[in-house]
Structure formats: C-alpha cells, structure tokens
Amino acid sequence: MQQGTRLQGKVALITGGGGGIGAATARVFCDEGAAVVLVDANPEALERVTNELLRLDARARVKPFVADVVNEEQAASAVRFVAHSFGRLDVLVNNAAMRNYSPLAEATPAEWHDMVSVNLIGTSNYCKAALALLRASGSASIVNVSSCYAVTGRKGMGLYDATKAGMLAMTRTLAFEEAPNGVRVNAVCPGSTLTDFHVNRARAAGKSVEVLKSQRQDTSLIGRWAAAEEIAWPILWLASDEASFITGTTLMVDGGLSIM
C-alpha cells in the first residue's frame, strides 16, 4: 500500500476508535502517514480494528488504549500514553458518542446525565487532557464529530441531538480560546452513515442489510447512506495543514440533508 503524506510526522488520538467513523478515520490517517492512538471502552473492538490496520499495512503506527471517555483520569492517562508512545500530539478527534431513543417528554434525568457525560463531558475531558501537548505542536487540530441533526430537527433522538448541538457551541468557544495557542478547533456533522452499529441493530430487529440501505434514500439529496470513509476524509482535511486557515467551523457532511 502506498502511503500518503498529508499527516506525515503527525500524531493523532481518536476516541470511539473501535469501529464506525473512528475506525475509518484511523485507516485514512494511517494511510496519510500519521501515528494513531485509538481510544475505546471496548477492548475487543479496539483489538480488532488495530489488527485490521496492521493487516492492511504492517508499517502502520497504531496503538490501542482502553478507556471510558466519561472518566477524566483515564483521559489524562490516554494522553500520557500518546506522549510516551510517540512523543507528541498534533490531532485530536473526539468521535466517541452515546445514543438514546427516548422522546423528550419521557426522558429521565438519569438518561440526560448519561448522554451529557459521554457526548459533552467526554469531549471536554479529552480536549482538556490534550491541550498542553496540542499547544506544543505549533499547528494542532481538534475535530469534533457532531451530527447533522445538531442543526436540523427530527423526532425520537432529542437527547442525542441536543448534546451534539452542544458540541458545536463547545467547538466555537474553544476555537476562540485556543487560536492564540496555535490550536484549530472544528466540527464535522455527519449525515446518515452506514456503520456496524446500524447494521447490527438492524439485524437484531430481523432486518436485512439490503432493506436497511433502502431506508435512508430520503434523508439526503444524494439519496443514500454515507460510507464511514466519506466522513473520515473531511476529518482528514480539517486535521491536515491544508485547512490551516480554518477554525471554529461546522462542516456539514450530510449529503445535503441540512438544506432539505
């Protein structure tokens, strides 16, 4: 496999790296020369993704770190692991997320606490833990993975969408605060993305992958699901020096859903 150079010499930490968009981002980053530390609470998923990356390219510099993003001490340990393993940190991708399907009228305080703990506090934990190393980089980038539904409406996932909207506010504020320190902060808002999470959920409900694929034709102008790599490539761009004059931006990667 021929390796690109868009992240040559850079080191990235990706949360939620055990599958889906996180795993796809790790593949793209490794292909472009980055060293990558993957964080996930699921050790089996992390091992599977790490082994697959090494199978694709034995030269890939990738290491797993098992942690729950809710835990602030584990976030600090993950960043120390990055520093010990690779000596620096240039890119942070906050991708770990929790979903909830309760209507707002029925959601309990416990459900709200769980969602905020993962989607907002988890993101904050890694930003806070990583900033010292990112500032030392001189040209660092944080990419927060939000959702197209942070800016448009739907029913049934209000807790998820509210926390994803909060990530956009956090992105803008952190961009203001860290611009003097050479750290850019941006967000991507994926649309419907076909990941193992959706495939496994459909199969558990007795639904085939073919039927699943046919059910998102009206949730984008393009009329299909995104592949996880189609979200990873914009993340790569924002992480790279090609986006060196971009900060505080929300990039819609939703096939046009947000303008429908």
Short mmCIF file of C-alpha atoms in Angstrom, two decimals:
data_model
loop_
_atom_site.label_atom_id
_atom_site.label_comp_id
_atom_site.label_asym_id
_atom_site.label_seq_id
_atom_site.Cartn_x
_atom_site.Cartn_y
_atom_site.Cartn_z
CA MET A 1 0.00 0.00 0.00
CA GLN A 2 1.40 3.38 -0.99
CA GLN A 3 1.36 5.83 1.87
CA GLY A 4 0.35 9.48 1.51
CA THR A 5 1.97 12.39 3.30
CA ARG A 6 -0.84 14.71 4.35
CA LEU A 7 -0.29 13.82 8.03
CA GLN A 8 3.33 12.76 7.75
CA GLY A 9 5.11 13.21 11.09
CA LYS A 10 1.87 13.94 12.95
CA VAL A 11 0.37 12.02 15.86
CA ALA A 12 -3.38 11.66 16.37
CA LEU A 13 -5.64 10.48 19.16
CA ILE A 14 -9.09 9.25 18.10
CA THR A 15 -11.84 8.46 20.61
CA GLY A 16 -14.51 5.97 19.70
CA GLY A 17 -11.89 4.19 17.63
CA GLY A 18 -13.35 0.70 18.00
CA GLY A 19 -15.50 0.91 14.88
CA GLY A 20 -17.53 3.07 12.52
CA ILE A 21 -16.31 6.58 11.78
CA GLY A 22 -13.50 6.32 14.33
CA ALA A 23 -12.02 3.20 12.73
CA ALA A 24 -12.42 4.64 9.23
CA THR A 25 -10.67 7.84 10.33
CA ALA A 26 -7.82 5.77 11.74
CA ARG A 27 -7.42 3.97 8.40
CA VAL A 28 -7.32 7.24 6.49
CA PHE A 29 -4.92 8.84 8.98
CA CYS A 30 -2.54 5.87 8.86
CA ASP A 31 -2.68 5.90 5.06
CA GLU A 32 -1.57 9.54 5.18
CA GLY A 33 1.42 8.94 7.42
CA ALA A 34 0.09 9.65 10.92
CA ALA A 35 0.80 7.69 14.07
CA VAL A 36 -2.54 6.95 15.75
CA VAL A 37 -3.70 6.05 19.23
CA LEU A 38 -7.22 4.63 19.29
CA VAL A 39 -9.33 5.02 22.44
CA ASP A 40 -12.44 2.97 23.11
CA ALA A 41 -14.14 1.38 26.09
CA ASN A 42 -14.46 -1.94 24.21
CA PRO A 43 -11.13 -3.81 24.27
CA GLU A 44 -12.25 -6.47 21.79
CA ALA A 45 -13.32 -3.86 19.25
CA LEU A 46 -10.05 -1.98 19.70
CA GLU A 47 -8.01 -5.13 19.17
CA ARG A 48 -9.99 -5.97 16.04
CA VAL A 49 -9.51 -2.52 14.50
CA THR A 50 -5.82 -2.38 15.43
CA ASN A 51 -5.16 -5.80 13.93
CA GLU A 52 -7.03 -4.87 10.75
CA LEU A 53 -4.98 -1.70 10.33
CA LEU A 54 -1.76 -3.68 10.74
CA ARG A 55 -3.03 -6.30 8.31
CA LEU A 56 -3.65 -3.59 5.72
CA ASP A 57 -0.23 -2.07 6.30
CA ALA A 58 2.37 -3.67 8.54
CA ARG A 59 4.12 -0.28 8.75
CA ALA A 60 1.10 1.40 10.33
CA ARG A 61 1.95 3.11 13.60
CA VAL A 62 -1.19 2.44 15.59
CA LYS A 63 -1.76 1.60 19.24
CA PRO A 64 -4.94 0.93 21.25
CA PHE A 65 -5.81 2.36 24.64
CA VAL A 66 -8.84 1.11 26.56
CA ALA A 67 -10.69 3.93 28.33
CA ASP A 68 -14.15 5.28 29.01
CA VAL A 69 -14.34 8.89 27.83
CA VAL A 70 -16.50 9.77 30.83
CA ASN A 71 -13.54 9.15 33.13
CA GLU A 72 -11.33 12.24 33.41
CA GLU A 73 -8.39 10.34 34.90
CA GLN A 74 -8.47 7.81 32.07
CA ALA A 75 -8.45 10.67 29.56
CA ALA A 76 -5.30 12.04 31.17
CA SER A 77 -3.78 8.54 31.11
CA ALA A 78 -4.62 8.17 27.42
CA VAL A 79 -2.82 11.41 26.61
CA ARG A 80 0.19 10.35 28.69
CA PHE A 81 0.20 7.09 26.72
CA VAL A 82 0.31 9.08 23.48
CA ALA A 83 3.23 11.15 24.76
CA HIS A 84 5.11 8.06 25.93
CA SER A 85 4.43 6.16 22.69
CA PHE A 86 5.06 8.86 20.10
CA GLY A 87 6.46 11.92 21.91
CA ARG A 88 3.90 14.45 20.71
CA LEU A 89 0.24 15.05 19.80
CA ASP A 90 -0.96 17.06 16.81
CA VAL A 91 -4.54 15.94 16.18
CA LEU A 92 -7.43 15.09 18.50
CA VAL A 93 -10.61 13.60 17.03
CA ASN A 94 -13.49 13.49 19.51
CA ASN A 95 -15.67 10.82 17.95
CA ALA A 96 -16.93 8.73 20.89
CA ALA A 97 -20.68 9.07 21.34
CA MET A 98 -23.70 7.59 23.08
CA ARG A 99 -27.18 7.30 21.57
CA ASN A 100 -30.61 7.47 23.17
CA TYR A 101 -34.01 6.95 21.58
CA SER A 102 -36.34 8.29 24.29
CA PRO A 103 -38.84 11.02 23.34
CA LEU A 104 -38.07 14.24 25.18
CA ALA A 105 -41.38 14.07 27.02
CA GLU A 106 -40.39 10.72 28.52
CA ALA A 107 -36.63 11.12 29.05
CA THR A 108 -35.47 10.74 32.64
CA PRO A 109 -32.82 12.83 34.41
CA ALA A 110 -30.63 9.71 34.51
CA GLU A 111 -30.81 9.42 30.73
CA TRP A 112 -29.88 13.07 30.34
CA HIS A 113 -26.93 12.66 32.72
CA ASP A 114 -25.66 9.64 30.78
CA MET A 115 -25.87 11.45 27.44
CA VAL A 116 -24.21 14.62 28.67
CA SER A 117 -21.49 12.59 30.40
CA VAL A 118 -20.40 10.89 27.17
CA ASN A 119 -21.15 13.37 24.41
CA LEU A 120 -20.22 16.61 26.16
CA ILE A 121 -18.15 15.86 29.26
CA GLY A 122 -16.30 13.10 27.40
CA THR A 123 -15.37 15.55 24.66
CA SER A 124 -14.34 18.11 27.26
CA ASN A 125 -12.22 15.54 29.12
CA TYR A 126 -10.10 14.83 26.05
CA CYS A 127 -9.79 18.46 24.99
CA LYS A 128 -8.65 19.40 28.49
CA ALA A 129 -6.23 16.50 28.79
CA ALA A 130 -4.74 17.01 25.33
CA LEU A 131 -4.35 20.78 25.18
CA ALA A 132 -0.86 21.02 26.64
CA LEU A 133 0.54 18.66 24.02
CA LEU A 134 -1.55 20.19 21.24
CA ARG A 135 -0.30 23.69 22.09
CA ALA A 136 3.28 22.41 21.93
CA SER A 137 2.67 21.09 18.42
CA GLY A 138 2.55 24.55 16.87
CA SER A 139 -0.01 23.50 14.24
CA ALA A 140 -2.54 21.33 16.03
CA SER A 141 -6.12 20.49 15.16
CA ILE A 142 -9.14 19.30 17.13
CA VAL A 143 -12.01 17.82 15.13
CA ASN A 144 -15.25 17.19 17.00
CA VAL A 145 -17.66 14.72 15.40
CA SER A 146 -21.15 16.12 15.91
CA SER A 147 -24.24 15.33 13.80
CA CYS A 148 -26.29 16.91 11.05
CA TYR A 149 -29.19 16.71 13.48
CA ALA A 150 -27.41 19.21 15.71
CA VAL A 151 -28.65 21.86 13.27
CA THR A 152 -31.88 20.37 11.94
CA GLY A 153 -34.88 18.73 13.56
CA ARG A 154 -36.36 15.26 13.85
CA LYS A 155 -38.28 13.26 16.42
CA GLY A 156 -37.12 10.48 18.67
CA MET A 157 -33.48 11.39 19.44
CA GLY A 158 -33.75 14.71 21.23
CA LEU A 159 -31.18 13.90 23.90
CA TYR A 160 -28.58 12.88 21.35
CA ASP A 161 -29.28 15.86 19.11
CA ALA A 162 -29.18 18.35 21.98
CA THR A 163 -25.78 17.11 23.15
CA LYS A 164 -24.47 17.14 19.58
CA ALA A 165 -25.63 20.76 19.27
CA GLY A 166 -23.75 21.47 22.49
CA MET A 167 -20.61 20.12 20.85
CA LEU A 168 -20.91 22.80 18.18
CA ALA A 169 -21.06 25.54 20.82
CA MET A 170 -18.06 23.98 22.54
CA THR A 171 -16.21 23.92 19.22
CA ARG A 172 -16.75 27.64 18.60
CA THR A 173 -15.76 28.66 22.12
CA LEU A 174 -12.65 26.51 22.16
CA ALA A 175 -11.65 27.89 18.76
CA PHE A 176 -11.72 31.38 20.28
CA GLU A 177 -9.77 30.32 23.34
CA GLU A 178 -7.08 28.30 21.58
CA ALA A 179 -6.39 30.39 18.46
CA PRO A 180 -3.57 32.26 20.26
CA ASN A 181 -2.03 28.88 21.13
CA GLY A 182 -1.94 27.58 17.57
CA VAL A 183 -4.75 25.03 18.03
CA ARG A 184 -7.52 24.99 15.45
CA VAL A 185 -10.92 23.58 16.51
CA ASN A 186 -13.59 22.50 14.03
CA ALA A 187 -16.56 20.16 13.84
CA VAL A 188 -17.98 17.83 11.24
CA CYS A 189 -21.69 16.98 11.15
CA PRO A 190 -22.22 13.60 9.52
CA GLY A 191 -25.50 12.57 7.99
CA SER A 192 -26.78 9.00 7.80
CA THR A 193 -23.65 6.85 7.88
CA LEU A 194 -23.75 3.09 7.42
CA THR A 195 -21.66 1.70 10.25
CA ASP A 196 -21.57 -1.64 12.06
CA PHE A 197 -23.74 -0.07 14.79
CA HIS A 198 -26.64 0.38 12.37
CA VAL A 199 -26.07 -2.97 10.65
CA ASN A 200 -26.03 -4.88 13.95
CA ARG A 201 -29.07 -3.01 15.24
CA ALA A 202 -30.98 -3.83 12.05
CA ARG A 203 -30.03 -7.49 12.18
CA ALA A 204 -31.12 -7.68 15.82
CA ALA A 205 -34.52 -6.41 14.66
CA GLY A 206 -34.66 -9.03 11.91
CA LYS A 207 -33.93 -6.57 9.11
CA SER A 208 -31.56 -7.32 6.25
CA VAL A 209 -28.75 -5.01 5.24
CA GLU A 210 -30.40 -4.58 1.83
CA VAL A 211 -33.60 -3.33 3.45
CA LEU A 212 -31.58 -1.11 5.77
CA LYS A 213 -29.80 0.51 2.82
CA SER A 214 -33.11 1.32 1.17
CA GLN A 215 -34.45 3.19 4.20
CA ARG A 216 -32.31 6.33 4.01
CA GLN A 217 -32.95 7.32 0.41
CA ASP A 218 -34.98 10.33 1.54
CA THR A 219 -32.55 11.61 4.19
CA SER A 220 -30.13 13.28 1.81
CA LEU A 221 -30.15 14.93 -1.57
CA ILE A 222 -27.74 12.23 -2.73
CA GLY A 223 -30.28 9.58 -1.74
CA ARG A 224 -28.15 7.02 0.11
CA TRP A 225 -26.20 6.32 3.24
CA ALA A 226 -22.65 7.61 3.55
CA ALA A 227 -19.81 5.15 3.90
CA ALA A 228 -17.75 5.76 7.04
CA GLU A 229 -14.78 6.73 4.87
CA GLU A 230 -16.83 9.57 3.37
CA ILE A 231 -16.91 11.13 6.83
CA ALA A 232 -13.27 10.28 7.54
CA TRP A 233 -11.94 12.16 4.50
CA PRO A 234 -13.35 15.56 5.59
CA ILE A 235 -11.99 14.86 9.09
CA LEU A 236 -8.60 14.23 7.50
CA TRP A 237 -8.78 17.52 5.64
CA LEU A 238 -9.63 19.52 8.76
CA ALA A 239 -6.85 17.73 10.65
CA SER A 240 -4.26 18.48 7.98
CA ASP A 241 -2.33 21.66 7.27
CA GLU A 242 -4.45 22.09 4.13
CA ALA A 243 -7.09 23.55 6.47
CA SER A 244 -4.59 25.80 8.26
CA PHE A 245 -6.81 28.92 7.96
CA ILE A 246 -9.98 27.19 9.15
CA THR A 247 -11.12 27.23 12.77
CA GLY A 248 -14.46 27.49 14.55
CA THR A 249 -16.18 25.97 11.52
CA THR A 250 -19.01 23.46 11.30
CA LEU A 251 -18.65 21.33 8.17
CA MET A 252 -21.85 19.59 7.08
CA VAL A 253 -21.04 16.14 5.69
CA ASP A 254 -24.65 15.10 5.26
CA GLY A 255 -25.36 14.72 1.56
CA GLY A 256 -27.43 17.90 1.68
CA LEU A 257 -29.83 16.78 4.42
CA SER A 258 -29.50 20.05 6.33
CA ILE A 259 -30.92 22.08 3.41
CA MET A 260 -33.85 19.77 2.61
#
